[in-house]
Amino acid sequence: MFTGLIEELGIVKSFERNSAGALLSVECKKILDDVRLGASVAINGACHTVVAFSSNSITVQTSNETLNVSNFGSLKKEDKVNLERAM
């Protein structure tokens, strides 16, 4: 469940398509405070699961369905995205 309040703007570091959809890495700060593998993060309003993270970014797997029904298919490096942690 999410609050609907955007916590920060992230910057797309990479967007790499794969057979399951795409791996999306986003540079961020605030939401890293309590991030862990498997955490839920809303990116532009769509829920994603963190599959990797570093000291300045998160990486999520975006499904083919999400790419087909949202604007995620047109994301590119340096695009800004809205980020929100789960409650």
mmCIF file of N, CA and C in Angstrom:
data_model
loop_
_atom_site.group_PDB
_atom_site.id
_atom_site.type_symbol
_atom_site.label_atom_id
_atom_site.label_comp_id
_atom_site.label_asym_id
_atom_site.label_seq_id
_atom_site.Cartn_x
_atom_site.Cartn_y
_atom_site.Cartn_z
ATOM 1 N N MET A 1 0.845 -1.162 0.000
ATOM 2 C CA MET A 1 0.000 0.000 0.000
ATOM 3 C C MET A 1 0.896 1.232 0.000
ATOM 4 N N PHE A 2 0.464 2.253 -0.724
ATOM 5 C CA PHE A 2 1.227 3.485 -0.852
ATOM 6 C C PHE A 2 0.379 4.663 -0.385
ATOM 7 N N THR A 3 1.039 5.734 0.033
ATOM 8 C CA THR A 3 0.334 6.916 0.534
ATOM 9 C C THR A 3 -0.173 7.807 -0.594
ATOM 10 N N GLY A 4 0.437 7.713 -1.759
ATOM 11 C CA GLY A 4 0.088 8.607 -2.864
ATOM 12 C C GLY A 4 0.891 9.890 -2.839
ATOM 13 N N LEU A 5 1.812 10.011 -1.874
ATOM 14 C CA LEU A 5 2.663 11.195 -1.760
ATOM 15 C C LEU A 5 4.035 10.896 -2.351
ATOM 16 N N ILE A 6 4.430 11.665 -3.329
ATOM 17 C CA ILE A 6 5.728 11.478 -3.965
ATOM 18 C C ILE A 6 6.807 11.940 -2.991
ATOM 19 N N GLU A 7 7.785 11.074 -2.734
ATOM 20 C CA GLU A 7 8.841 11.404 -1.790
ATOM 21 C C GLU A 7 10.031 12.093 -2.439
ATOM 22 N N GLU A 8 10.313 11.759 -3.688
ATOM 23 C CA GLU A 8 11.417 12.406 -4.377
ATOM 24 C C GLU A 8 11.345 12.128 -5.868
ATOM 25 N N LEU A 9 12.089 12.926 -6.611
ATOM 26 C CA LEU A 9 12.258 12.690 -8.036
ATOM 27 C C LEU A 9 13.555 11.918 -8.224
ATOM 28 N N GLY A 10 13.470 10.795 -8.904
ATOM 29 C CA GLY A 10 14.656 10.015 -9.223
ATOM 30 C C GLY A 10 15.054 10.271 -10.660
ATOM 31 N N ILE A 11 16.267 9.880 -11.002
ATOM 32 C CA ILE A 11 16.772 10.046 -12.367
ATOM 33 C C ILE A 11 17.126 8.673 -12.915
ATOM 34 N N VAL A 12 16.589 8.346 -14.074
ATOM 35 C CA VAL A 12 16.855 7.058 -14.712
ATOM 36 C C VAL A 12 18.339 6.965 -15.051
ATOM 37 N N LYS A 13 19.000 5.947 -14.486
ATOM 38 C CA LYS A 13 20.410 5.694 -14.781
ATOM 39 C C LYS A 13 20.558 4.746 -15.962
ATOM 40 N N SER A 14 19.669 3.749 -16.012
ATOM 41 C CA SER A 14 19.705 2.806 -17.130
ATOM 42 C C SER A 14 18.348 2.159 -17.303
ATOM 43 N N PHE A 15 18.087 1.738 -18.519
ATOM 44 C CA PHE A 15 16.849 1.051 -18.882
ATOM 45 C C PHE A 15 17.233 -0.012 -19.897
ATOM 46 N N GLU A 16 17.281 -1.264 -19.443
ATOM 47 C CA GLU A 16 17.760 -2.350 -20.292
ATOM 48 C C GLU A 16 16.662 -3.385 -20.491
ATOM 49 N N ARG A 17 16.172 -3.503 -21.707
ATOM 50 C CA ARG A 17 15.124 -4.484 -22.003
ATOM 51 C C ARG A 17 15.683 -5.895 -21.895
ATOM 52 N N ASN A 18 14.813 -6.810 -21.443
ATOM 53 C CA ASN A 18 15.157 -8.227 -21.367
ATOM 54 C C ASN A 18 13.894 -9.025 -21.678
ATOM 55 N N SER A 19 13.980 -10.345 -21.630
ATOM 56 C CA SER A 19 12.833 -11.169 -22.018
ATOM 57 C C SER A 19 11.639 -10.992 -21.084
ATOM 58 N N ALA A 20 11.870 -10.602 -19.839
ATOM 59 C CA ALA A 20 10.784 -10.412 -18.877
ATOM 60 C C ALA A 20 10.217 -8.996 -18.897
ATOM 61 N N GLY A 21 10.860 -8.092 -19.617
ATOM 62 C CA GLY A 21 10.438 -6.685 -19.680
ATOM 63 C C GLY A 21 11.645 -5.783 -19.754
ATOM 64 N N ALA A 22 12.051 -5.230 -18.588
ATOM 65 C CA ALA A 22 13.238 -4.379 -18.555
ATOM 66 C C ALA A 22 13.736 -4.215 -17.132
ATOM 67 N N LEU A 23 15.047 -4.070 -17.009
ATOM 68 C CA LEU A 23 15.643 -3.681 -15.738
ATOM 69 C C LEU A 23 15.782 -2.172 -15.756
ATOM 70 N N LEU A 24 15.275 -1.533 -14.719
ATOM 71 C CA LEU A 24 15.275 -0.080 -14.612
ATOM 72 C C LEU A 24 16.062 0.306 -13.372
ATOM 73 N N SER A 25 17.131 1.082 -13.558
ATOM 74 C CA SER A 25 17.909 1.590 -12.431
ATOM 75 C C SER A 25 17.661 3.080 -12.305
ATOM 76 N N VAL A 26 17.392 3.508 -11.060
ATOM 77 C CA VAL A 26 17.029 4.895 -10.796
ATOM 78 C C VAL A 26 17.920 5.458 -9.692
ATOM 79 N N GLU A 27 18.564 6.583 -9.975
ATOM 80 C CA GLU A 27 19.354 7.287 -8.971
ATOM 81 C C GLU A 27 18.405 7.967 -7.992
ATOM 82 N N CYS A 28 18.674 7.821 -6.692
ATOM 83 C CA CYS A 28 17.792 8.382 -5.676
ATOM 84 C C CYS A 28 18.554 8.552 -4.373
ATOM 85 N N LYS A 29 17.910 9.212 -3.395
ATOM 86 C CA LYS A 29 18.531 9.417 -2.080
ATOM 87 C C LYS A 29 17.570 9.056 -0.957
ATOM 88 N N LYS A 30 16.448 9.772 -0.872
ATOM 89 C CA LYS A 30 15.532 9.637 0.263
ATOM 90 C C LYS A 30 15.012 8.219 0.458
ATOM 91 N N ILE A 31 14.594 7.583 -0.619
ATOM 92 C CA ILE A 31 13.978 6.267 -0.450
ATOM 93 C C ILE A 31 14.987 5.177 -0.117
ATOM 94 N N LEU A 32 16.280 5.513 -0.178
ATOM 95 C CA LEU A 32 17.311 4.540 0.177
ATOM 96 C C LEU A 32 17.448 4.365 1.688
ATOM 97 N N ASP A 33 16.823 5.243 2.473
ATOM 98 C CA ASP A 33 16.948 5.210 3.930
ATOM 99 C C ASP A 33 16.677 3.826 4.511
ATOM 100 N N ASP A 34 15.647 3.157 4.014
ATOM 101 C CA ASP A 34 15.306 1.836 4.557
ATOM 102 C C ASP A 34 15.069 0.796 3.469
ATOM 103 N N VAL A 35 15.682 0.994 2.321
ATOM 104 C CA VAL A 35 15.480 0.054 1.215
ATOM 105 C C VAL A 35 16.131 -1.293 1.532
ATOM 106 N N ARG A 36 15.536 -2.344 0.997
ATOM 107 C CA ARG A 36 16.076 -3.686 1.108
ATOM 108 C C ARG A 36 15.619 -4.475 -0.117
ATOM 109 N N LEU A 37 16.253 -5.589 -0.384
ATOM 110 C CA LEU A 37 15.811 -6.435 -1.493
ATOM 111 C C LEU A 37 14.377 -6.865 -1.231
ATOM 112 N N GLY A 38 13.550 -6.796 -2.243
ATOM 113 C CA GLY A 38 12.156 -7.187 -2.115
ATOM 114 C C GLY A 38 11.235 -6.060 -1.685
ATOM 115 N N ALA A 39 11.798 -4.889 -1.369
ATOM 116 C CA ALA A 39 10.969 -3.748 -0.966
ATOM 117 C C ALA A 39 10.121 -3.279 -2.147
ATOM 118 N N SER A 40 8.949 -2.743 -1.831
ATOM 119 C CA SER A 40 8.068 -2.191 -2.860
ATOM 120 C C SER A 40 8.315 -0.701 -2.998
ATOM 121 N N VAL A 41 8.433 -0.260 -4.241
ATOM 122 C CA VAL A 41 8.630 1.151 -4.550
ATOM 123 C C VAL A 41 7.713 1.497 -5.715
ATOM 124 N N ALA A 42 6.970 2.585 -5.581
ATOM 125 C CA ALA A 42 6.149 3.058 -6.701
ATOM 126 C C ALA A 42 7.003 4.006 -7.537
ATOM 127 N N ILE A 43 7.066 3.708 -8.820
ATOM 128 C CA ILE A 43 7.777 4.560 -9.767
ATOM 129 C C ILE A 43 6.740 5.061 -10.760
ATOM 130 N N ASN A 44 6.570 6.366 -10.796
ATOM 131 C CA ASN A 44 5.515 6.969 -11.624
ATOM 132 C C ASN A 44 4.166 6.297 -11.368
ATOM 133 N N GLY A 45 3.930 5.936 -10.108
ATOM 134 C CA GLY A 45 2.640 5.373 -9.715
ATOM 135 C C GLY A 45 2.488 3.881 -9.887
ATOM 136 N N ALA A 46 3.465 3.212 -10.484
ATOM 137 C CA ALA A 46 3.392 1.760 -10.689
ATOM 138 C C ALA A 46 4.277 1.053 -9.676
ATOM 139 N N CYS A 47 3.724 0.062 -8.998
ATOM 140 C CA CYS A 47 4.450 -0.667 -7.964
ATOM 141 C C CYS A 47 5.514 -1.576 -8.584
ATOM 142 N N HIS A 48 6.705 -1.529 -8.012
ATOM 143 C CA HIS A 48 7.821 -2.369 -8.447
ATOM 144 C C HIS A 48 8.520 -2.948 -7.236
ATOM 145 N N THR A 49 9.229 -4.053 -7.442
ATOM 146 C CA THR A 49 9.992 -4.701 -6.389
ATOM 147 C C THR A 49 11.479 -4.455 -6.616
ATOM 148 N N VAL A 50 12.172 -4.028 -5.572
ATOM 149 C CA VAL A 50 13.608 -3.774 -5.656
ATOM 150 C C VAL A 50 14.345 -5.102 -5.803
ATOM 151 N N VAL A 51 15.138 -5.228 -6.889
ATOM 152 C CA VAL A 51 15.915 -6.444 -7.120
ATOM 153 C C VAL A 51 17.399 -6.222 -6.835
ATOM 154 N N ALA A 52 17.813 -4.942 -6.728
ATOM 155 C CA ALA A 52 19.193 -4.592 -6.384
ATOM 156 C C ALA A 52 19.201 -3.133 -5.955
ATOM 157 N N PHE A 53 20.212 -2.776 -5.164
ATOM 158 C CA PHE A 53 20.377 -1.370 -4.796
ATOM 159 C C PHE A 53 21.831 -1.102 -4.455
ATOM 160 N N SER A 54 22.196 0.173 -4.481
ATOM 161 C CA SER A 54 23.545 0.607 -4.124
ATOM 162 C C SER A 54 23.405 1.825 -3.220
ATOM 163 N N SER A 55 24.491 2.511 -2.980
ATOM 164 C CA SER A 55 24.446 3.676 -2.105
ATOM 165 C C SER A 55 23.741 4.867 -2.726
ATOM 166 N N ASN A 56 23.468 4.801 -4.041
ATOM 167 C CA ASN A 56 22.807 5.938 -4.689
ATOM 168 C C ASN A 56 21.742 5.560 -5.717
ATOM 169 N N SER A 57 21.318 4.278 -5.720
ATOM 170 C CA SER A 57 20.305 3.897 -6.718
ATOM 171 C C SER A 57 19.582 2.613 -6.327
ATOM 172 N N ILE A 58 18.433 2.421 -6.974
ATOM 173 C CA ILE A 58 17.692 1.164 -6.873
ATOM 174 C C ILE A 58 17.540 0.605 -8.278
ATOM 175 N N THR A 59 17.365 -0.708 -8.364
ATOM 176 C CA THR A 59 17.079 -1.364 -9.636
ATOM 177 C C THR A 59 15.839 -2.224 -9.435
ATOM 178 N N VAL A 60 14.919 -2.129 -10.394
ATOM 179 C CA VAL A 60 13.687 -2.915 -10.362
ATOM 180 C C VAL A 60 13.517 -3.614 -11.698
ATOM 181 N N GLN A 61 12.769 -4.712 -11.688
ATOM 182 C CA GLN A 61 12.389 -5.406 -12.918
ATOM 183 C C GLN A 61 11.004 -4.915 -13.301
ATOM 184 N N THR A 62 10.870 -4.376 -14.484
ATOM 185 C CA THR A 62 9.582 -3.927 -15.003
ATOM 186 C C THR A 62 9.057 -4.991 -15.949
ATOM 187 N N SER A 63 7.819 -5.399 -15.780
ATOM 188 C CA SER A 63 7.249 -6.468 -16.604
ATOM 189 C C SER A 63 6.889 -5.967 -18.002
ATOM 190 N N ASN A 64 6.741 -6.910 -18.922
ATOM 191 C CA ASN A 64 6.298 -6.563 -20.282
ATOM 192 C C ASN A 64 4.923 -5.910 -20.243
ATOM 193 N N GLU A 65 4.051 -6.377 -19.360
ATOM 194 C CA GLU A 65 2.716 -5.795 -19.264
ATOM 195 C C GLU A 65 2.792 -4.326 -18.846
ATOM 196 N N THR A 66 3.639 -4.013 -17.876
ATOM 197 C CA THR A 66 3.808 -2.613 -17.459
ATOM 198 C C THR A 66 4.333 -1.779 -18.618
ATOM 199 N N LEU A 67 5.263 -2.321 -19.383
ATOM 200 C CA LEU A 67 5.791 -1.597 -20.542
ATOM 201 C C LEU A 67 4.695 -1.337 -21.575
ATOM 202 N N ASN A 68 3.771 -2.281 -21.710
ATOM 203 C CA ASN A 68 2.708 -2.162 -22.712
ATOM 204 C C ASN A 68 1.596 -1.198 -22.328
ATOM 205 N N VAL A 69 1.327 -1.046 -21.024
ATOM 206 C CA VAL A 69 0.156 -0.261 -20.617
ATOM 207 C C VAL A 69 0.508 1.048 -19.899
ATOM 208 N N SER A 70 1.788 1.409 -19.894
ATOM 209 C CA SER A 70 2.206 2.635 -19.220
ATOM 210 C C SER A 70 3.224 3.379 -20.084
ATOM 211 N N ASN A 71 3.771 4.454 -19.524
ATOM 212 C CA ASN A 71 4.795 5.203 -20.253
ATOM 213 C C ASN A 71 6.194 4.646 -20.024
ATOM 214 N N PHE A 72 6.316 3.536 -19.317
ATOM 215 C CA PHE A 72 7.634 2.983 -19.006
ATOM 216 C C PHE A 72 8.409 2.585 -20.257
ATOM 217 N N GLY A 73 7.730 2.172 -21.294
ATOM 218 C CA GLY A 73 8.398 1.765 -22.527
ATOM 219 C C GLY A 73 9.160 2.881 -23.209
ATOM 220 N N SER A 74 8.839 4.138 -22.867
ATOM 221 C CA SER A 74 9.528 5.272 -23.490
ATOM 222 C C SER A 74 10.565 5.918 -22.566
ATOM 223 N N LEU A 75 10.786 5.337 -21.381
ATOM 224 C CA LEU A 75 11.794 5.897 -20.477
ATOM 225 C C LEU A 75 13.184 5.748 -21.065
ATOM 226 N N LYS A 76 14.015 6.758 -20.795
ATOM 227 C CA LYS A 76 15.396 6.716 -21.252
ATOM 228 C C LYS A 76 16.296 7.340 -20.194
ATOM 229 N N LYS A 77 17.587 7.142 -20.333
ATOM 230 C CA LYS A 77 18.567 7.658 -19.389
ATOM 231 C C LYS A 77 18.365 9.158 -19.187
ATOM 232 N N GLU A 78 18.455 9.581 -17.920
ATOM 233 C CA GLU A 78 18.317 10.969 -17.478
ATOM 234 C C GLU A 78 16.869 11.439 -17.321
ATOM 235 N N ASP A 79 15.872 10.622 -17.694
ATOM 236 C CA ASP A 79 14.486 10.996 -17.439
ATOM 237 C C ASP A 79 14.251 11.063 -15.939
ATOM 238 N N LYS A 80 13.375 11.946 -15.512
ATOM 239 C CA LYS A 80 12.995 12.054 -14.108
ATOM 240 C C LYS A 80 11.736 11.222 -13.868
ATOM 241 N N VAL A 81 11.712 10.534 -12.730
ATOM 242 C CA VAL A 81 10.557 9.707 -12.357
ATOM 243 C C VAL A 81 10.175 9.999 -10.907
ATOM 244 N N ASN A 82 8.881 9.870 -10.616
ATOM 245 C CA ASN A 82 8.377 10.052 -9.258
ATOM 246 C C ASN A 82 8.606 8.778 -8.454
ATOM 247 N N LEU A 83 9.090 8.919 -7.214
ATOM 248 C CA LEU A 83 9.383 7.771 -6.363
ATOM 249 C C LEU A 83 8.625 7.859 -5.053
ATOM 250 N N GLU A 84 8.147 6.699 -4.610
ATOM 251 C CA GLU A 84 7.397 6.610 -3.356
ATOM 252 C C GLU A 84 7.605 5.242 -2.738
ATOM 253 N N ARG A 85 7.934 5.213 -1.460
ATOM 254 C CA ARG A 85 8.074 3.952 -0.731
ATOM 255 C C ARG A 85 6.708 3.452 -0.293
ATOM 256 N N ALA A 86 6.624 2.155 -0.045
ATOM 257 C CA ALA A 86 5.392 1.590 0.504
ATOM 258 C C ALA A 86 5.265 2.014 1.962
ATOM 259 N N MET A 87 4.016 1.997 2.453
ATOM 260 C CA MET A 87 3.775 2.368 3.859
ATOM 261 C C MET A 87 4.334 1.339 4.801
#
